[in-house]
Short mmCIF file of C-alpha atoms in Angstrom, two decimals:
data_model
loop_
_atom_site.label_atom_id
_atom_site.label_comp_id
_atom_site.label_asym_id
_atom_site.label_seq_id
_atom_site.Cartn_x
_atom_site.Cartn_y
_atom_site.Cartn_z
CA MET A 261 80.62 64.72 51.43
CA ALA A 262 78.81 66.52 54.33
CA GLN A 263 81.45 67.97 55.36
CA ASP A 264 82.74 69.10 52.03
CA GLU A 265 79.15 71.17 51.60
CA LEU A 266 79.50 72.68 54.77
CA ASN A 267 82.88 74.68 53.95
CA GLU A 268 81.74 75.42 50.52
CA ARG A 269 79.00 77.22 52.54
CA MET A 270 81.30 78.71 54.28
CA ALA A 271 83.89 79.81 51.06
CA ALA A 272 81.38 81.10 49.27
CA LEU A 273 80.16 83.78 52.74
CA ALA A 274 83.78 84.85 52.88
CA GLU A 275 83.76 85.20 49.45
CA ASP A 276 80.35 87.87 49.13
CA ALA A 277 81.62 91.24 49.33
CA THR A 278 77.71 92.51 50.33
CA GLN A 279 77.81 90.59 53.36
CA PRO A 280 78.60 92.27 56.93
CA ALA A 281 82.99 92.44 57.22
CA ALA A 282 83.03 90.62 60.91
CA GLU A 283 80.85 87.47 58.79
CA ARG A 284 83.05 87.32 56.31
CA LEU A 285 86.20 87.43 58.07
CA ALA A 286 84.52 84.24 60.94
CA ALA A 287 83.29 82.43 58.04
CA TRP A 288 87.60 82.91 56.26
CA ASN A 289 89.41 81.89 59.53
CA ASP A 290 86.87 78.28 59.59
CA VAL A 291 87.62 77.16 56.10
CA TRP A 292 91.01 78.94 55.00
CA ASP A 293 92.48 75.46 55.98
CA TRP A 294 90.10 73.37 53.69
CA LEU A 295 90.76 75.50 51.40
CA LEU A 296 94.48 74.23 51.57
CA LEU A 297 93.88 71.10 51.92
CA SER A 298 91.66 70.02 49.16
CA ASN A 299 93.99 71.69 46.97
CA GLN A 300 92.01 74.96 45.89
CA LEU A 301 95.41 76.97 45.98
CA GLU A 302 94.04 79.40 43.86
CA ARG A 303 91.31 80.15 45.06
CA ALA A 304 93.11 80.15 48.79
CA LEU A 305 95.28 82.78 47.74
CA THR A 306 92.64 85.18 45.97
CA LEU A 307 90.50 85.08 49.38
CA ALA A 308 93.66 85.50 51.47
CA ARG A 309 94.10 88.84 49.53
CA ALA A 310 91.10 89.47 49.81
CA MET A 311 90.27 88.72 53.20
CA GLY A 312 93.83 90.64 54.04
CA ALA A 313 91.86 93.74 53.15
CA VAL A 314 88.33 93.70 54.56
CA ALA A 315 90.40 93.02 57.70
CA GLU A 316 92.47 95.68 57.66
CA GLU A 317 89.10 98.31 57.00
CA SER A 318 87.90 96.34 60.03
CA GLY A 319 91.11 96.99 62.43
CA ASP A 320 91.20 93.46 62.86
CA LEU A 321 95.21 93.07 62.84
CA ALA A 322 95.61 89.70 63.97
CA ALA A 323 93.43 88.61 60.85
CA ALA A 324 95.45 91.33 58.22
CA VAL A 325 98.32 89.41 59.43
CA MET A 326 97.30 85.60 58.74
CA ALA A 327 95.51 86.49 55.87
CA ASP A 328 99.40 87.36 54.79
CA VAL A 329 100.44 84.11 56.27
CA VAL A 330 97.81 82.22 54.17
CA ALA A 331 98.48 83.73 51.13
CA ALA A 332 102.09 83.07 51.62
CA ASP A 333 101.15 79.08 52.08
CA ALA A 334 99.08 78.81 48.52
CA ILE A 335 102.37 80.87 46.87
CA THR A 336 104.24 78.25 48.67
CA LEU A 337 102.12 75.27 47.34
CA LEU A 338 101.29 76.55 43.50
CA PRO A 339 103.54 76.13 40.83
CA GLY A 340 105.86 79.24 39.98
CA PRO A 341 108.73 81.42 41.83
CA LYS A 342 108.05 81.76 45.84
CA VAL A 343 109.79 85.51 46.19
CA GLU A 344 106.24 86.60 47.21
CA ALA A 345 105.62 84.14 49.28
CA MET A 346 109.39 84.61 51.12
CA ARG A 347 108.37 88.07 51.37
CA LEU A 348 104.79 88.13 52.88
CA ALA A 349 105.87 85.45 55.35
CA ASP A 350 109.02 87.55 56.81
CA GLU A 351 106.25 90.79 56.94
CA ALA A 352 104.06 88.57 58.90
CA ILE A 353 106.42 87.35 61.35
CA THR A 354 107.72 90.92 61.45
CA ASP A 355 104.36 92.13 62.41
CA SER A 356 102.94 89.17 64.53
CA GLN A 357 105.92 89.72 66.79
CA GLY A 358 105.16 93.81 67.36
CA LEU A 359 101.47 92.96 67.59
CA GLY A 360 102.56 90.46 70.09
CA PHE A 361 100.35 87.59 67.83
CA ALA A 362 103.52 84.61 68.87
CA HIS A 363 101.34 81.74 67.08
CA ILE A 364 100.46 83.68 64.12
CA ALA A 365 104.77 84.44 64.11
CA ALA A 366 105.16 81.14 64.67
CA ARG A 367 103.04 79.83 61.87
CA ALA A 368 104.36 82.39 59.66
CA GLN A 369 108.28 80.99 60.05
CA VAL A 370 106.66 77.29 59.67
CA VAL A 371 105.66 78.95 55.94
CA LEU A 372 108.62 81.05 55.38
CA GLY A 373 110.73 77.62 56.53
CA TYR A 374 109.49 75.72 53.81
CA ALA A 375 109.54 78.67 50.76
CA PHE A 376 113.17 78.16 51.45
CA GLY A 377 113.03 74.72 51.03
CA THR A 378 111.48 74.58 47.51
CA VAL A 379 113.66 76.83 45.95
CA GLY A 380 116.87 74.44 47.59
CA SER A 381 117.21 77.08 50.35
CA PHE A 382 117.38 73.67 53.11
CA HIS A 383 119.82 74.86 55.18
CA SER A 384 117.78 78.30 56.01
CA GLY A 385 114.46 76.51 55.47
CA ILE A 386 115.43 74.06 58.65
CA GLU A 387 117.04 77.17 60.74
CA HIS A 388 113.62 78.47 60.11
CA LEU A 389 111.69 75.47 60.79
CA LEU A 390 113.53 74.60 63.87
CA ALA A 391 113.14 77.95 65.27
CA ALA A 392 109.17 78.38 64.51
CA LYS A 393 109.19 74.23 66.46
CA GLN A 394 111.30 75.58 69.58
CA ILE A 395 108.06 78.68 69.81
CA LEU A 396 105.16 76.83 69.51
CA ARG A 397 106.56 73.66 72.01
CA GLU A 398 107.16 77.34 74.62
CA LEU A 399 102.88 78.11 73.49
CA GLY A 400 102.30 74.20 73.94
CA ASP A 401 100.83 74.23 69.96
CA LYS A 402 100.96 70.26 69.51
CA PRO A 403 98.90 70.43 66.53
CA MET A 404 100.82 73.32 65.18
CA LEU A 405 104.34 71.96 65.80
CA ALA A 406 103.26 68.27 63.91
CA TRP A 407 102.82 70.78 61.10
CA ALA A 408 106.03 72.62 61.25
CA ASP A 409 107.49 68.12 61.84
CA LEU A 410 105.65 67.82 58.21
CA ARG A 411 107.37 70.49 56.50
CA LEU A 412 110.49 69.96 58.03
CA ALA A 413 110.24 66.22 57.36
CA ARG A 414 109.67 67.58 53.97
CA VAL A 415 112.47 69.36 53.36
CA LEU A 416 114.82 66.94 55.10
CA PHE A 417 113.82 64.63 52.47
CA TRP A 418 114.38 67.21 49.82
CA ALA A 419 117.83 67.88 51.37
CA GLU A 420 119.02 64.74 50.51
CA GLU A 421 118.36 63.32 54.37
CA PRO A 422 116.21 60.21 53.87
CA GLU A 423 117.08 58.82 57.50
CA GLY A 424 116.14 62.79 59.08
CA ALA A 425 113.14 62.56 56.99
CA ALA A 426 112.35 59.48 58.37
CA ARG A 427 112.44 59.81 62.23
CA THR A 428 110.70 63.30 61.66
CA ALA A 429 107.63 61.56 59.74
CA ASP A 430 107.19 58.88 61.99
CA ARG A 431 107.03 61.38 64.89
CA VAL A 432 104.24 63.01 63.09
CA ILE A 433 102.89 59.61 62.63
CA ARG A 434 102.31 58.11 66.26
CA TRP A 435 101.39 61.59 67.21
CA SER A 436 98.83 62.02 64.91
CA ARG A 437 97.86 58.46 65.40
CA SER A 438 97.29 59.18 69.11
CA GLU A 439 95.39 62.31 68.14
CA GLY A 440 93.35 61.19 65.39
CA GLN A 441 94.78 63.96 63.54
CA THR A 442 93.70 62.69 59.86
CA ALA A 443 94.91 65.33 57.33
CA LEU A 444 98.27 65.75 59.55
CA LEU A 445 98.15 61.51 59.61
CA CYS A 446 97.90 61.83 55.49
CA GLY A 447 100.72 63.64 55.11
CA ALA A 448 103.44 62.19 57.13
CA LEU A 449 102.62 58.67 55.44
CA VAL A 450 103.49 60.38 52.07
CA GLU A 451 107.06 61.93 53.80
CA LEU A 452 107.33 58.62 54.95
CA GLY A 453 106.49 56.31 51.75
CA GLU A 454 108.72 58.95 49.51
CA SER A 455 112.01 58.02 52.60
CA PHE A 456 111.53 54.71 52.71
CA ASN A 457 111.05 54.44 49.15
CA VAL A 458 114.84 56.03 48.78
CA LEU A 459 116.16 54.31 51.47
CA GLY A 460 115.76 50.85 49.78
CA ARG A 461 112.61 49.86 51.49
CA PRO A 462 110.20 49.08 49.03
CA ILE A 463 107.56 47.34 50.71
CA GLU A 464 106.95 49.81 54.04
CA ALA A 465 107.08 52.47 51.16
CA ARG A 466 104.03 51.11 49.37
CA HIS A 467 102.60 50.35 52.89
CA ALA A 468 102.66 53.88 54.03
CA VAL A 469 101.84 56.10 50.61
CA GLU A 470 98.63 53.71 49.94
CA GLU A 471 97.82 53.84 53.27
CA ALA A 472 98.20 57.72 53.07
CA LEU A 473 96.21 57.76 49.44
CA GLU A 474 93.03 55.55 50.96
CA LEU A 475 92.85 58.40 53.64
CA ALA A 476 93.44 61.29 51.55
CA ARG A 477 90.59 60.25 48.92
CA ARG A 478 88.04 59.27 52.30
CA GLU A 479 88.98 63.05 53.49
CA GLY A 480 88.88 64.17 50.63
CA LEU A 481 92.30 65.84 51.18
CA ALA A 482 93.35 67.00 47.50
CA LEU A 483 96.42 67.99 48.20
CA PHE A 484 98.35 64.65 49.60
CA GLU A 485 95.65 62.72 47.10
CA GLY A 486 98.44 64.22 44.35
CA GLU A 487 101.94 63.86 46.89
CA ALA A 488 101.02 60.09 47.24
CA LEU A 489 100.22 59.54 43.49
CA VAL A 490 103.79 61.38 42.80
CA SER A 491 105.29 58.86 45.46
CA LEU A 492 103.34 56.32 44.77
CA GLY A 493 104.27 56.35 41.05
CA ASP A 494 108.38 56.52 42.70
CA CYS A 495 107.83 53.18 44.32
CA LEU A 496 105.96 51.98 41.16
CA ARG A 497 108.79 53.10 38.66
CA GLU A 498 111.51 51.56 41.40
CA ASP A 499 108.91 47.79 41.43
CA GLY A 500 110.46 48.00 37.28
CA ARG A 501 105.90 49.06 36.79
CA PRO A 502 106.51 51.78 34.71
CA GLN A 503 103.25 51.54 32.97
CA ASP A 504 101.22 51.63 36.58
CA ALA A 505 103.86 54.46 37.00
CA LEU A 506 102.35 56.40 34.14
CA ALA A 507 98.98 56.05 35.60
CA SER A 508 100.02 57.36 38.83
CA TYR A 509 101.91 60.36 37.74
CA THR A 510 98.90 61.07 35.57
CA GLN A 511 96.39 61.40 38.27
CA ALA A 512 98.83 63.45 39.59
CA LEU A 513 99.32 65.71 37.28
CA ASP A 514 95.97 66.30 37.17
CA LEU A 515 95.44 67.88 40.66
CA PHE A 516 98.82 69.73 40.47
CA GLY A 517 99.09 70.87 37.05
CA HIS A 518 102.54 71.46 35.78
CA PHE A 519 105.00 70.97 37.99
CA PRO A 520 108.94 70.38 36.69
CA SER A 521 109.31 67.78 38.75
CA LEU A 522 106.49 65.86 37.98
CA LEU A 523 107.10 66.27 33.81
CA MET A 524 110.55 65.27 34.80
CA ARG A 525 109.20 62.01 36.08
CA LEU A 526 106.77 62.36 33.44
CA GLY A 527 108.95 62.38 30.43
CA SER A 528 111.24 59.50 31.94
CA VAL A 529 108.60 57.56 32.44
CA HIS A 530 107.69 57.28 28.65
CA HIS A 531 110.91 57.44 27.75
CA SER A 532 111.49 53.65 29.78
CA LEU A 533 107.88 52.83 27.33
CA GLY A 534 109.73 53.86 24.67
CA ASP A 535 107.42 56.23 23.66
CA ASP A 536 110.05 59.09 23.04
CA VAL A 537 108.08 61.22 21.18
CA THR A 538 106.21 62.25 24.25
CA ALA A 539 108.52 61.66 26.30
CA ARG A 540 110.53 64.59 24.44
CA ALA A 541 107.53 66.86 24.79
CA GLU A 542 107.80 66.27 28.24
CA LEU A 543 110.96 66.96 28.97
CA GLU A 544 111.15 70.60 26.94
CA ARG A 545 108.08 70.94 29.03
CA ALA A 546 109.36 70.46 32.00
CA VAL A 547 113.10 72.93 31.33
CA GLU A 548 110.74 75.67 29.96
CA VAL A 549 109.42 75.52 33.13
CA SER A 550 112.46 75.20 34.77
CA VAL A 551 113.76 77.51 33.08
CA ALA A 552 110.96 80.45 33.92
CA GLU A 553 110.99 79.16 37.40
CA GLY A 554 114.58 79.11 37.96
CA TYR A 555 115.28 74.79 39.31
CA ALA A 556 118.06 74.59 37.17
CA ASP A 557 118.72 71.24 38.89
CA ILE A 558 115.83 70.14 37.16
CA GLU A 559 116.59 72.20 34.36
CA PHE A 560 120.05 70.10 33.58
CA ARG A 561 118.52 66.57 35.15
CA ALA A 562 115.78 67.08 31.70
CA ARG A 563 118.27 68.43 29.42
CA ASP A 564 120.71 65.32 30.46
CA LEU A 565 117.75 62.91 29.79
CA LEU A 566 116.46 64.75 26.34
CA ALA A 567 120.20 64.13 24.87
CA ALA A 568 120.48 60.32 26.12
CA ILE A 569 117.14 60.42 23.59
CA GLU A 570 118.81 62.09 20.79
CA GLU A 571 121.75 60.25 20.88
CA GLU A 572 119.62 56.93 20.97
CA ARG A 573 117.86 58.21 18.02
CA GLY A 574 121.29 58.99 16.03
CA ASP A 575 120.99 62.97 15.91
CA LEU A 576 123.99 63.66 17.75
CA PRO A 577 124.39 67.22 16.83
CA ALA A 578 121.15 67.65 18.97
CA ALA A 579 122.56 65.61 21.90
CA LEU A 580 125.57 66.85 21.90
CA GLU A 581 122.98 70.63 22.19
CA GLN A 582 121.19 69.38 24.81
CA THR A 583 124.62 68.17 26.50
CA ARG A 584 126.16 71.83 26.22
CA LEU A 585 122.71 72.67 27.27
CA ALA A 586 122.32 70.46 30.08
CA ARG A 587 126.40 71.28 31.70
CA ASP A 588 125.31 75.21 31.71
CA ALA A 589 122.38 74.39 33.40
CA GLU A 590 124.67 72.69 35.94
CA ARG A 591 127.62 75.58 36.56
CA GLY A 592 123.91 77.32 36.49
CA HIS A 593 122.93 75.53 39.74
CA ARG A 594 126.14 75.17 41.31
CA THR A 595 126.50 78.86 41.39
CA SER A 596 123.20 79.46 42.13
CA THR A 597 123.56 77.16 44.82
CA PHE A 598 126.50 78.87 46.16
CA ASP A 599 124.64 81.95 46.10
CA ARG A 600 122.17 80.67 48.07
CA ARG A 601 125.09 79.18 50.45
CA VAL A 602 125.73 83.13 50.58
CA SER A 603 122.16 83.66 51.18
CA GLU A 604 121.99 81.40 53.86
CA LEU A 605 124.61 82.11 55.76
CA LEU A 606 123.27 86.23 56.27
CA ALA A 607 119.75 84.65 56.29
CA GLY A 608 121.12 82.52 59.55
CA PHE A 609 122.53 85.71 60.81
CA GLU A 610 118.78 86.97 60.74
CA VAL A 611 117.65 84.23 62.17
CA GLU A 612 120.36 84.39 64.66
CA ARG A 613 119.42 88.09 66.20
CA LEU A 614 115.82 87.23 65.42
CA SER A 615 115.79 84.02 68.38
CA ARG A 616 118.30 86.31 70.98
CA GLU A 617 115.50 89.33 70.01
CA ALA A 618 112.46 86.17 70.83
CA ALA A 619 114.81 85.12 74.15
CA THR A 620 115.11 88.07 75.06
CA GLU A 621 110.90 88.22 74.78
CA ARG A 622 110.58 85.49 76.14
CA ASP A 623 112.74 86.30 79.47
CA ARG A 624 110.98 89.25 80.18
CA ARG A 625 107.14 87.44 79.27
CA SER A 626 108.40 84.90 81.76
CA GLU A 627 109.56 87.35 84.53
CA LEU A 628 106.25 89.49 84.43
CA GLU A 629 104.35 85.75 84.35
CA HIS A 630 106.74 84.92 87.66
CA GLN A 631 106.07 88.72 89.72
CA ALA A 632 102.05 88.50 88.86
CA VAL A 633 102.24 85.46 90.99
CA THR A 634 104.47 86.38 93.42
CA ASP A 635 104.65 88.18 96.79
CA PRO A 636 107.87 90.79 95.86
CA LEU A 637 108.69 91.44 99.41
CA THR A 638 108.92 87.68 100.58
CA GLY A 639 109.21 86.14 97.81
CA ARG A 640 106.81 83.29 98.32
CA LEU A 641 103.41 82.86 96.21
CA ASN A 642 101.42 85.67 96.32
CA ARG A 643 97.30 85.11 96.54
CA ARG A 644 96.92 84.58 93.10
CA GLY A 645 99.67 82.22 92.53
CA PHE A 646 98.49 80.46 95.70
CA ASP A 647 95.56 79.63 93.98
CA ALA A 648 96.80 78.63 90.70
CA ALA A 649 99.29 76.83 92.02
CA VAL A 650 96.51 74.91 94.63
CA GLY A 651 93.84 74.55 91.55
CA ASP A 652 96.94 72.83 89.46
CA LEU A 653 96.36 70.17 91.92
CA GLY A 654 93.22 69.07 90.82
CA THR A 655 91.43 66.50 92.53
CA SER A 656 94.70 65.58 95.27
CA THR A 657 93.47 65.39 98.77
CA TYR A 658 95.95 68.39 100.73
CA SER A 659 95.45 69.98 104.12
CA LEU A 660 95.45 73.98 104.21
CA LEU A 661 97.60 75.60 106.68
CA MET A 662 96.73 79.15 107.42
CA LEU A 663 98.55 81.36 109.68
CA ASP A 664 98.59 84.64 111.08
CA LEU A 665 102.48 86.00 112.98
CA ASN A 666 101.94 86.96 116.79
CA LYS A 667 101.85 90.48 117.73
CA PHE A 668 103.63 91.61 114.82
CA LYS A 669 101.28 94.98 115.18
CA ALA A 670 103.30 95.56 118.27
CA ILE A 671 106.70 95.01 116.12
CA ASN A 672 105.85 97.45 113.31
CA ASP A 673 104.37 100.32 115.94
CA GLN A 674 107.56 100.03 118.06
CA HIS A 675 110.01 99.11 115.39
CA GLY A 676 109.19 100.57 112.05
CA HIS A 677 107.72 99.08 108.95
CA LEU A 678 110.87 98.51 107.96
CA ALA A 679 111.71 95.97 110.93
CA GLY A 680 108.68 94.39 110.34
CA ASP A 681 109.09 93.86 106.17
CA GLU A 682 112.47 91.98 107.73
CA VAL A 683 110.42 89.93 109.73
CA LEU A 684 107.77 89.06 106.80
CA LYS A 685 111.03 87.91 104.83
CA ARG A 686 112.52 86.14 107.54
CA ALA A 687 109.39 84.60 108.51
CA GLY A 688 109.17 83.44 104.69
CA LEU A 689 111.84 81.80 104.30
CA ALA A 690 111.67 79.44 107.67
CA MET A 691 108.52 78.04 106.51
CA VAL A 692 109.46 76.86 103.20
CA ALA A 693 112.61 75.39 105.41
CA ALA A 694 110.07 73.60 108.20
CA CYS A 695 107.66 72.13 105.03
CA PRO A 696 108.13 69.07 102.63
CA ASP A 697 109.75 70.26 99.24
CA SER A 698 106.14 69.53 97.70
CA ALA A 699 104.85 72.02 100.04
CA LEU A 700 103.16 75.36 98.58
CA VAL A 701 103.66 78.46 100.80
CA ALA A 702 102.36 82.06 100.16
CA ARG A 703 101.81 85.41 101.61
CA LEU A 704 98.36 86.47 101.17
CA GLY A 705 98.46 90.18 102.83
CA GLY A 706 99.63 91.50 106.18
CA ASP A 707 101.09 88.63 108.49
CA GLU A 708 98.86 86.50 107.12
CA PHE A 709 100.23 83.01 105.33
CA ALA A 710 99.18 79.83 103.31
CA ILE A 711 100.14 76.51 103.48
CA VAL A 712 99.06 73.81 101.11
CA LEU A 713 100.67 69.96 102.21
CA PRO A 714 99.62 67.60 98.90
CA GLY A 715 98.78 64.75 100.60
CA ALA A 716 98.92 64.88 103.80
CA GLU A 717 96.26 64.38 106.45
CA ALA A 718 95.30 65.58 109.74
CA VAL A 719 98.00 64.09 111.47
CA GLU A 720 101.03 64.76 109.35
CA ALA A 721 99.69 68.16 108.79
CA ARG A 722 99.95 68.61 113.27
CA GLY A 723 103.73 67.63 112.86
CA VAL A 724 104.71 70.00 110.24
CA THR A 725 102.44 73.15 111.80
CA GLN A 726 105.19 71.85 114.90
CA ASP A 727 108.09 72.21 112.83
CA ILE A 728 107.53 75.63 111.53
CA VAL A 729 106.44 76.91 115.02
CA THR A 730 110.07 75.76 116.20
CA ALA A 731 111.38 77.27 113.22
CA LEU A 732 110.50 80.63 113.22
CA ALA A 733 110.89 80.77 117.40
CA ALA A 734 114.17 79.98 116.09
CA ILE A 735 114.84 83.56 114.12
CA ASP A 736 116.77 86.19 115.31
CA LEU A 737 115.28 89.14 115.89
CA SER A 738 118.11 91.11 117.68
CA ASP A 739 119.14 93.26 115.17
CA VAL A 740 115.75 94.63 114.24
CA ALA A 741 113.24 94.16 116.88
CA PRO A 742 115.13 93.43 120.25
CA GLY A 743 113.32 91.82 122.88
CA HIS A 744 110.90 90.55 120.09
CA SER A 745 110.04 86.84 118.65
CA VAL A 746 108.13 85.64 115.79
CA GLY A 747 104.95 82.97 116.94
CA VAL A 748 102.20 82.00 114.95
CA SER A 749 98.11 80.90 115.42
CA VAL A 750 97.40 78.16 113.13
CA GLY A 751 93.95 77.08 111.47
CA CYS A 752 94.43 73.67 109.84
CA SER A 753 91.74 72.16 106.97
CA HIS A 754 91.80 68.85 104.95
CA ARG A 755 90.74 68.71 101.56
CA ARG A 756 89.24 64.99 101.57
CA THR A 757 87.00 64.79 98.95
CA GLU A 758 86.66 65.67 95.04
CA ASP A 759 83.38 67.77 95.98
CA GLU A 760 85.17 69.93 98.02
CA ASP A 761 86.95 73.20 95.99
CA VAL A 762 89.25 75.39 97.28
CA ALA A 763 87.35 78.57 98.86
CA THR A 764 85.11 75.84 100.82
CA VAL A 765 88.96 74.46 102.31
CA MET A 766 89.63 77.94 102.77
CA GLN A 767 86.54 79.14 104.25
CA LEU A 768 87.04 76.43 107.32
CA ALA A 769 90.82 76.89 107.70
CA ASP A 770 89.88 80.31 108.35
CA ARG A 771 87.65 79.66 111.11
CA ALA A 772 89.54 77.20 112.57
CA LEU A 773 92.27 79.87 112.88
CA TYR A 774 90.04 82.13 114.12
CA ARG A 775 88.95 79.98 116.60
CA ALA A 776 93.07 79.58 117.79
CA LYS A 777 93.54 83.43 117.49
CA SER A 778 90.34 83.84 120.06
CA GLU A 779 91.87 80.59 122.25
CA GLY A 780 94.85 82.61 122.90
CA HIS A 781 98.58 82.97 121.01
CA GLY A 782 100.43 79.95 119.87
CA ARG A 783 97.45 77.81 119.23
CA PHE A 784 96.92 74.92 116.25
CA CYS A 785 92.76 74.55 115.80
CA SER A 786 91.52 72.18 112.98
CA ASP A 787 88.40 71.65 111.16
CA HIS A 788 89.19 67.55 112.58
CA LEU A 789 92.18 67.76 115.32
CA ASP A 790 92.88 70.41 117.74
CA ALA A 791 95.17 70.71 120.19
#
């Protein structure tokens, strides 16, 4: 595939230590996700570690933290212990939060949640994934939010919640189809197929898994191809087709290597086909890997099946020994489950702490964003906020009012700036009260205000202006500026076509305001209708 060839060239560039650091980092940034999805996990891990060192030497902190996240992701997907993956992901969360890399922190949280799930700490895994989803939702990162949902579906399935896994996977499928996100669609179809198979919906399960397998092979997504083959094997076993299931599992083994759960499946299907010699070899290998990697639940199931095989062969001492070892593994699984639950509770407290800190940071950021677009005196939009709000109207038509308070300088000169500030506050409140709820009211500076009336034509704008004049005239200034009242001059312009930008409309309104002030205080002038 042409894209694979391009990706391979980029990966080779990233791996070439003779190339400039900036070029290597740029290439790696374009290619690391391809390495994971194409199941080149060892290569992805090696390159992530190398790029982390390059990024640190170059002072590229974001790339350095991201390298840790990718390394953690690769370790999580590879066979073997997950302790280093959890450490890397946890450190990446802390570092990226401290540096303000919210997207990287959320991605690291997704990886950490999935890593917890792979070792059976489902509660902690789900907590981390839900926390990551909340951050991604606030960031508006829909693709990464869908990836978090994909990982959540898998952890829910492992936690024996197939209904929740199916619902989550279906949500990802619908979004992926609408957005053309093939990799996400492929992974979600696998999750849906696995869940449907457990829920007793074999036809729907097969359809989902076969579509995923076709997509994975067409797009070169070896990671999902392997998962689809395992899921297809499960479907075929349920359908009473062990020989076909064996072929599917064997293909998955070529892609994935010796995962204990896959070795267990192979042993089971060989046993059902009457090949107990091969079954015993696969199951013993599953036991060996499970013991080495701490999968007590798989060790228990593999030994339990070995005991059944030995009993069928008439070797009762061997069967009893395997049964004893299976019971030991089961007790170890219960103990490790209890220990994991204690760890999960402790992790839960940590999640709550991190969530509180994140919420505080979000509140602080929200307050800063509010301050950036708000006039501190009147509480109305400032010029920056006004420009942004008008820009959000897109191609809509609207009327724009530019307003100057009459004889405001006299109030400042006679009664001081505190009195003037109070007049501005009251004027801002009166304008908001006199305008429709959809109006945008801003103080642009001094005694100059601007109001946008979405969808309003000239006659409607004139009517709103009359309401504003009446509301301003009714302001009681006897406590701050006795003998004064609030009058206003108004210039109006109307955006009638998509071609007119904000600057043009404001310029026309400014000219109308200049005419209104030139003709005497309390005038309303428009580029369309004067009064």
